[in-house]
Short mmCIF file of C-alpha atoms in Angstrom, two decimals:
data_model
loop_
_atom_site.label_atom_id
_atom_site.label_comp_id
_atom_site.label_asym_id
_atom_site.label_seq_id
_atom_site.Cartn_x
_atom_site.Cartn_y
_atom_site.Cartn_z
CA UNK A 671 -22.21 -6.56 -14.78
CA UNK A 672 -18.75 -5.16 -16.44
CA UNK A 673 -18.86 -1.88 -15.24
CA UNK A 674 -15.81 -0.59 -17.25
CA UNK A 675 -14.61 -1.91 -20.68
CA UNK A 676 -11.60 -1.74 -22.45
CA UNK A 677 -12.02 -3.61 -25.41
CA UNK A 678 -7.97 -3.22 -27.01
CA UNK A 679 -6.52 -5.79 -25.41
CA UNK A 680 -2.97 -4.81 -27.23
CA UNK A 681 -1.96 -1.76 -29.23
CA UNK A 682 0.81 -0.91 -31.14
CA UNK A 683 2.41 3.05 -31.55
CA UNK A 684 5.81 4.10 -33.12
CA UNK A 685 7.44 6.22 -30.71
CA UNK A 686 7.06 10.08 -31.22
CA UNK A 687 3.21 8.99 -32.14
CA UNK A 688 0.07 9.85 -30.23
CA UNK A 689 -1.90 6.90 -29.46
CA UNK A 690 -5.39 6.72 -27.42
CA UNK A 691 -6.57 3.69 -25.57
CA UNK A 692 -10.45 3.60 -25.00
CA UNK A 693 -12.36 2.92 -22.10
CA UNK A 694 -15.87 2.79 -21.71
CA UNK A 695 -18.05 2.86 -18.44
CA UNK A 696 -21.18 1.99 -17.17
CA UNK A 697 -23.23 3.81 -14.44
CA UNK A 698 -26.39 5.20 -12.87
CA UNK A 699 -24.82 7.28 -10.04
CA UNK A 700 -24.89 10.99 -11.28
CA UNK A 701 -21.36 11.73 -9.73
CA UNK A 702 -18.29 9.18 -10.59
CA UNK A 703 -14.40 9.42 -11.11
CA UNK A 704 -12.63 8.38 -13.59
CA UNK A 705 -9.19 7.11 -13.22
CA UNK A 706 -6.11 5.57 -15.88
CA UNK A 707 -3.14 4.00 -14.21
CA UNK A 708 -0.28 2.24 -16.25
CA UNK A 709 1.63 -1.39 -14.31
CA UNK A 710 4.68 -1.38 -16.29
CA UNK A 711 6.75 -4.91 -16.07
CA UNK A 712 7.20 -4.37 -12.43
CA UNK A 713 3.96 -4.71 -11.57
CA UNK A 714 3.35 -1.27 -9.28
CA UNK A 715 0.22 0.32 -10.30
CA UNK A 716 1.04 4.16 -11.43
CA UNK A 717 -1.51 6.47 -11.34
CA UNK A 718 -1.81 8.81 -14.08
CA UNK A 719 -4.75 11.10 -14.53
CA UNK A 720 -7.94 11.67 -12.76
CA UNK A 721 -11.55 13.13 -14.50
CA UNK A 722 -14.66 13.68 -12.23
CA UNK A 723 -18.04 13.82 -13.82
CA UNK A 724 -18.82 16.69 -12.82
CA UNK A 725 -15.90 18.65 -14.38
CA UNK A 726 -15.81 20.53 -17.35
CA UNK A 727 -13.07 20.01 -19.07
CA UNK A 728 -10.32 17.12 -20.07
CA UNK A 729 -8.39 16.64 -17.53
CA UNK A 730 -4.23 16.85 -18.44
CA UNK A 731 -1.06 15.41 -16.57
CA UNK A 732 1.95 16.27 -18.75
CA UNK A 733 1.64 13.59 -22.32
CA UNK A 734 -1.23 12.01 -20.55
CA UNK A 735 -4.85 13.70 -21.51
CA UNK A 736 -8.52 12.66 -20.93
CA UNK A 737 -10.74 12.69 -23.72
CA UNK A 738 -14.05 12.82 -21.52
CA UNK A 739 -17.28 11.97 -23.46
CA UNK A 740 -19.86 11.93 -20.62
CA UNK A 741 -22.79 11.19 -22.74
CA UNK A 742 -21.15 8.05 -24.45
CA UNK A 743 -19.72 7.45 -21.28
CA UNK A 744 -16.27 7.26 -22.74
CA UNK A 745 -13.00 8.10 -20.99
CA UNK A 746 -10.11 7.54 -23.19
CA UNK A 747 -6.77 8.12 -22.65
CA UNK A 748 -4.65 10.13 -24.91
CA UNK A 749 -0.64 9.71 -25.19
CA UNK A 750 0.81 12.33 -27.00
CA UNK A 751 4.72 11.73 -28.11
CA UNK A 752 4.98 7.91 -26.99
CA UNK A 753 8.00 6.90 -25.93
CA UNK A 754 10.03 3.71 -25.03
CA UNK A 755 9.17 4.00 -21.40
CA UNK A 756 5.25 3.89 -22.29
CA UNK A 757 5.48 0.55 -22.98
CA UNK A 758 2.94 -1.27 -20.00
CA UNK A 759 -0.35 -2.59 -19.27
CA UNK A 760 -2.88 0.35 -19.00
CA UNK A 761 -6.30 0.03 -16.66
CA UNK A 762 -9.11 2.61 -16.49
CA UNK A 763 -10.97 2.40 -13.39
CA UNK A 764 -14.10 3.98 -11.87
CA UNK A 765 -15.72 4.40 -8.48
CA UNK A 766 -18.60 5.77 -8.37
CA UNK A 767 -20.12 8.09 -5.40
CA UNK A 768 -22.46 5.21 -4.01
CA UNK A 769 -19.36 2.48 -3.29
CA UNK A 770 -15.19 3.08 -1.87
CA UNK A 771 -14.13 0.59 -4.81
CA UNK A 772 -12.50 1.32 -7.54
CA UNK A 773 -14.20 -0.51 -10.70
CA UNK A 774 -11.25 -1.58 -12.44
CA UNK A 775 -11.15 -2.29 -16.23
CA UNK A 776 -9.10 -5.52 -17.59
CA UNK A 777 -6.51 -3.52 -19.28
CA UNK A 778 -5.04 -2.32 -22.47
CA UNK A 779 -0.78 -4.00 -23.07
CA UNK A 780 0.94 -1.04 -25.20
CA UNK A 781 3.47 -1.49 -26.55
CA UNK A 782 5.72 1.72 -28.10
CA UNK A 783 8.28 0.47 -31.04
CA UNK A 784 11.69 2.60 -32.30
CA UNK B 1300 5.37 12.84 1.65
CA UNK B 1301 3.39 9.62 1.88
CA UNK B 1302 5.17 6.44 1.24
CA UNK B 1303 3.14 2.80 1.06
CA UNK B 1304 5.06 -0.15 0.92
CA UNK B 1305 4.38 -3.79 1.69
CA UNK B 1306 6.12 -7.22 1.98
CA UNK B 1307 7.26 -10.20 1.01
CA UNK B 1308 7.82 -8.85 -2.42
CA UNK B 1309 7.63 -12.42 -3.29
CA UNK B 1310 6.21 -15.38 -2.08
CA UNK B 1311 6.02 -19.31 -2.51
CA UNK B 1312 3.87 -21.46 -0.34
CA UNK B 1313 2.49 -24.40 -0.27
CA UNK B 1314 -1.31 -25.40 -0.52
CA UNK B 1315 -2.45 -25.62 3.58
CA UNK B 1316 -0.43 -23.40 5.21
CA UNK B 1317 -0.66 -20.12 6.54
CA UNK B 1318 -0.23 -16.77 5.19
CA UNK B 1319 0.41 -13.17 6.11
CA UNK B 1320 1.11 -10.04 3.96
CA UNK B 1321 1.76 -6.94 5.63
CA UNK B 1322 1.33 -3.41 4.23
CA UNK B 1323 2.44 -0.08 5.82
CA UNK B 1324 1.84 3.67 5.15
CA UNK B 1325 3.47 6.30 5.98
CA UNK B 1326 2.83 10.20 6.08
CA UNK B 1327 -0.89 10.28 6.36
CA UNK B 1328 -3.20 9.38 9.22
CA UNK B 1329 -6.33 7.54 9.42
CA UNK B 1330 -5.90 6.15 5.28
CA UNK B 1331 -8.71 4.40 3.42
CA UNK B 1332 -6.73 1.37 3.31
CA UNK B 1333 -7.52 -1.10 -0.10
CA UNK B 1334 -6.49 -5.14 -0.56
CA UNK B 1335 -6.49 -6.24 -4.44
CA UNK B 1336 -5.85 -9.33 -5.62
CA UNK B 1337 -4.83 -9.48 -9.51
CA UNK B 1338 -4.46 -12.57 -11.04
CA UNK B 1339 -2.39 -13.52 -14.15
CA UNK B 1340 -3.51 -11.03 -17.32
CA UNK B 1341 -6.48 -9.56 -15.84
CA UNK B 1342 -7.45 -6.81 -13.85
CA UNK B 1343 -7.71 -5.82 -10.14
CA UNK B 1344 -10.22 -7.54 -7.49
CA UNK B 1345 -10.96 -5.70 -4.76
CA UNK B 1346 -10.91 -7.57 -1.54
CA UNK B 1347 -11.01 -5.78 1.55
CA UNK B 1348 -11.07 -2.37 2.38
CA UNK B 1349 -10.63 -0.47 5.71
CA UNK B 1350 -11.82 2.91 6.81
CA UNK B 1351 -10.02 2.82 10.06
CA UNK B 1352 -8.73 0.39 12.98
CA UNK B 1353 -10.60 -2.60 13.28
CA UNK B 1354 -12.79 -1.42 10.69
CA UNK B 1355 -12.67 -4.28 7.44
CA UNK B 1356 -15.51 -4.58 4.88
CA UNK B 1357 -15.19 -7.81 2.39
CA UNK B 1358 -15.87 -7.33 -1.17
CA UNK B 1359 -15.35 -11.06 -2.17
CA UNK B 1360 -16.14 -14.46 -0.10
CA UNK B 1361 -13.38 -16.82 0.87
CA UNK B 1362 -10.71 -17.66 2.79
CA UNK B 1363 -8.75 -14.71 3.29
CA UNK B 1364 -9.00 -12.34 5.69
CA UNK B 1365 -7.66 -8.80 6.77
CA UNK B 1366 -7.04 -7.02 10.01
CA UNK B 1367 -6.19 -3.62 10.99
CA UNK B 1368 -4.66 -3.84 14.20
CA UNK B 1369 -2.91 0.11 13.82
CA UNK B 1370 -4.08 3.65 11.74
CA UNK B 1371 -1.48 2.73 9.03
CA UNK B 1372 -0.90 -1.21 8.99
CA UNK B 1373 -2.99 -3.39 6.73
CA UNK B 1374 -3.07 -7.16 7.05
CA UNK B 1375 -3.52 -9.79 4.61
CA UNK B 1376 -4.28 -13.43 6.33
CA UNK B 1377 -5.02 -16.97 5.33
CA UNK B 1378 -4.60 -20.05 7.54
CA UNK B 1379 -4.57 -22.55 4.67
CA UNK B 1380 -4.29 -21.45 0.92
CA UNK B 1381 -5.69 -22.93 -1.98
CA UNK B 1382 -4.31 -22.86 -5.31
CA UNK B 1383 -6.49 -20.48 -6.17
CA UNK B 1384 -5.02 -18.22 -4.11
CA UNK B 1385 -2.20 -17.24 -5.94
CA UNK B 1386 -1.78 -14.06 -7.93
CA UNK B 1387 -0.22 -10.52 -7.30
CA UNK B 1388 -1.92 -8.55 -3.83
CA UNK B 1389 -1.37 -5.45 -4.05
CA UNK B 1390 -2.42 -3.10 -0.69
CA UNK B 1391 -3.08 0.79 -1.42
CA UNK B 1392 -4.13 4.00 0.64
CA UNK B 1393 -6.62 6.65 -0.99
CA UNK B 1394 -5.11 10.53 -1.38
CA UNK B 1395 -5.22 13.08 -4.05
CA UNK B 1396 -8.15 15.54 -5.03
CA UNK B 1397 -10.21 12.84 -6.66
CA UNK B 1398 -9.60 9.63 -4.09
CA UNK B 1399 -6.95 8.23 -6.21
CA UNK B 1400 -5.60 5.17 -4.98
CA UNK B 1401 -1.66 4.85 -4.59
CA UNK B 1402 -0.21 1.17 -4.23
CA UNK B 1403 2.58 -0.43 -3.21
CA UNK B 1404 4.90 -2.53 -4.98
CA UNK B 1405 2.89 -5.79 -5.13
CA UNK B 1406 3.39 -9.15 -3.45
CA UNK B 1407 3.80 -12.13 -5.76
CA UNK B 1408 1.94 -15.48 -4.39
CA UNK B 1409 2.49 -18.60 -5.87
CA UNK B 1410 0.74 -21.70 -4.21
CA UNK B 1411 2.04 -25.11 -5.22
#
C-alpha cells in the first residue's frame, strides 16, 4: 500500500510567492519521521527539512517550513519567497520506527516563473 | 565533514553483461549505508541497505546484488542486466538528528 502521497504532480509559483506542496502519509507506528528533499535537474537528492512525530512544533530550515498536521497525517511543505533556483522535483518521504527505509513519495515538479 | 560520492556518474551497457557501481563515504564510521534505484519520473526504490560490513538486507527481488566488503564502501553488482535495469542508483549514508539520508550524485544506467 502507498504509504506516502503526493497528489500535485506539477505546480506552478511566480517567484517572490509562497507556494506549499502537500504530502500525505499513511501509518500505524506511533513514532515516524518525516522528511522533504528537492532533485533539481542534476539529479542529487537535497535534503531539506526534517519533522518527527513526536515534536511539537513545525519544523523550519531557512524558506523551507513544515506545516505538520499529525491527525490528518499531513506534512506539507511550505516555500516562502520562491525563487528561480526552486525550480526541481520535490519528494516527501517517511520511515517509520518499525523499518530503516525511507518511504518515499512520487514527487511534486515545481516550477518557479519571473 | 562527511562527504559521499559514487561512480560512474554515467553508464551505458549492454543487456548480459556485468555491472558494478561503487559508492564511498567519508568522515563517519560504521554508516547505515542505502542503494535506491529511481527510474524515469517516479520516485525512489529502496534496494539494499547495510548496517555494517558484510551486513546487506534486500528490500526488492532480482538480479542485483550488493556487498560491503569495508565500513564505508558500498557495492552495487549485476552479472547480466536486463533492460529493466536501467534507471538512476543512487547510494546514501544516514546522519543528522532525525536519520536523514544524504546521497551522492547518482549513477545513470542505460541498458540497450
Amino acid at each position: 500500500a502507498q504509504k506516502i502521497t503526493q497528489t500535485q504532480p506539477g505546480m506552478f509559483v511566480q517567484e517572490k510567492e509562497a507556494v506549499t506542496l502537500d504530502c500525505t502519509y499513511d501509518t500505524s507506528d506511533p513514532s515516524y519521521g518525516l522528511f522533504w528533499y528537492k532533485q533539481p535537474s542534476s539529479g542529487e537528492m537535497i535534503f531539506l527539512i526534517y519533522q518527527g512525530s513526536y515534536d511539537q512544533q513545525n519544523a523550519t530550515e531557512g524558506r523551507y517550513s513544515l506545516n505538520f498536521q499529525k491527525a490528518r497525517k499531513s506534512a506539507n511543505l511550505v516555500i516562502s519567497a520562491s525563487q528561480l533556483g526552486d525550480s526541481a522535483m520535490y519528494f516527501c518521504a517517511m520511515r517509520e520506527i518499525s523499518g530503516y527505509a525511507l518511504n518515499f513519495g512520487k514527487g511534486t515538479s515545481l516550477l518557479v516563473t519571473p | 565533514s562527511q562527504t559521499i560520492h559514487q561512480w560512474p556518474a554515467t553508464l551505458v551497457q549492454p543487456v548480459g553483461s556485468p555491472l558494478s557501481l561503487e559508492c564511498t563515504v567519508e568522515g563517519t564510521s560504521n554508516p547505515n549505508l542505502y542503494w535506491y534505484r529511481q527510474a524515469a519520473g517516479r520516485g525512489l526504490q529502496l534496494l539494499f541497505y547495510s548496517v555494517g560490513i558484510g551486513q546487506i538486507s534486500s528490500e526488492v527481488p532480482q538480479n542485483l546484488s550488493a556487498s560491503r566488503p569495508q565500513d564505508r564502501q558500498f557495492i552495487l553488482s549485476s552479472k547480466k542486466l536486463l533492460l529493466s535495469d536501467s534507471g538512476f542508483y543512487l547510494c546514501a549514508w544516514e546522519g543528522g538528528y532525525g536519520g536523514e539520508l544524504f546521497f551522492g550524485e547518482g549513477s545513470r544506467l542505460t541498458v540497450l
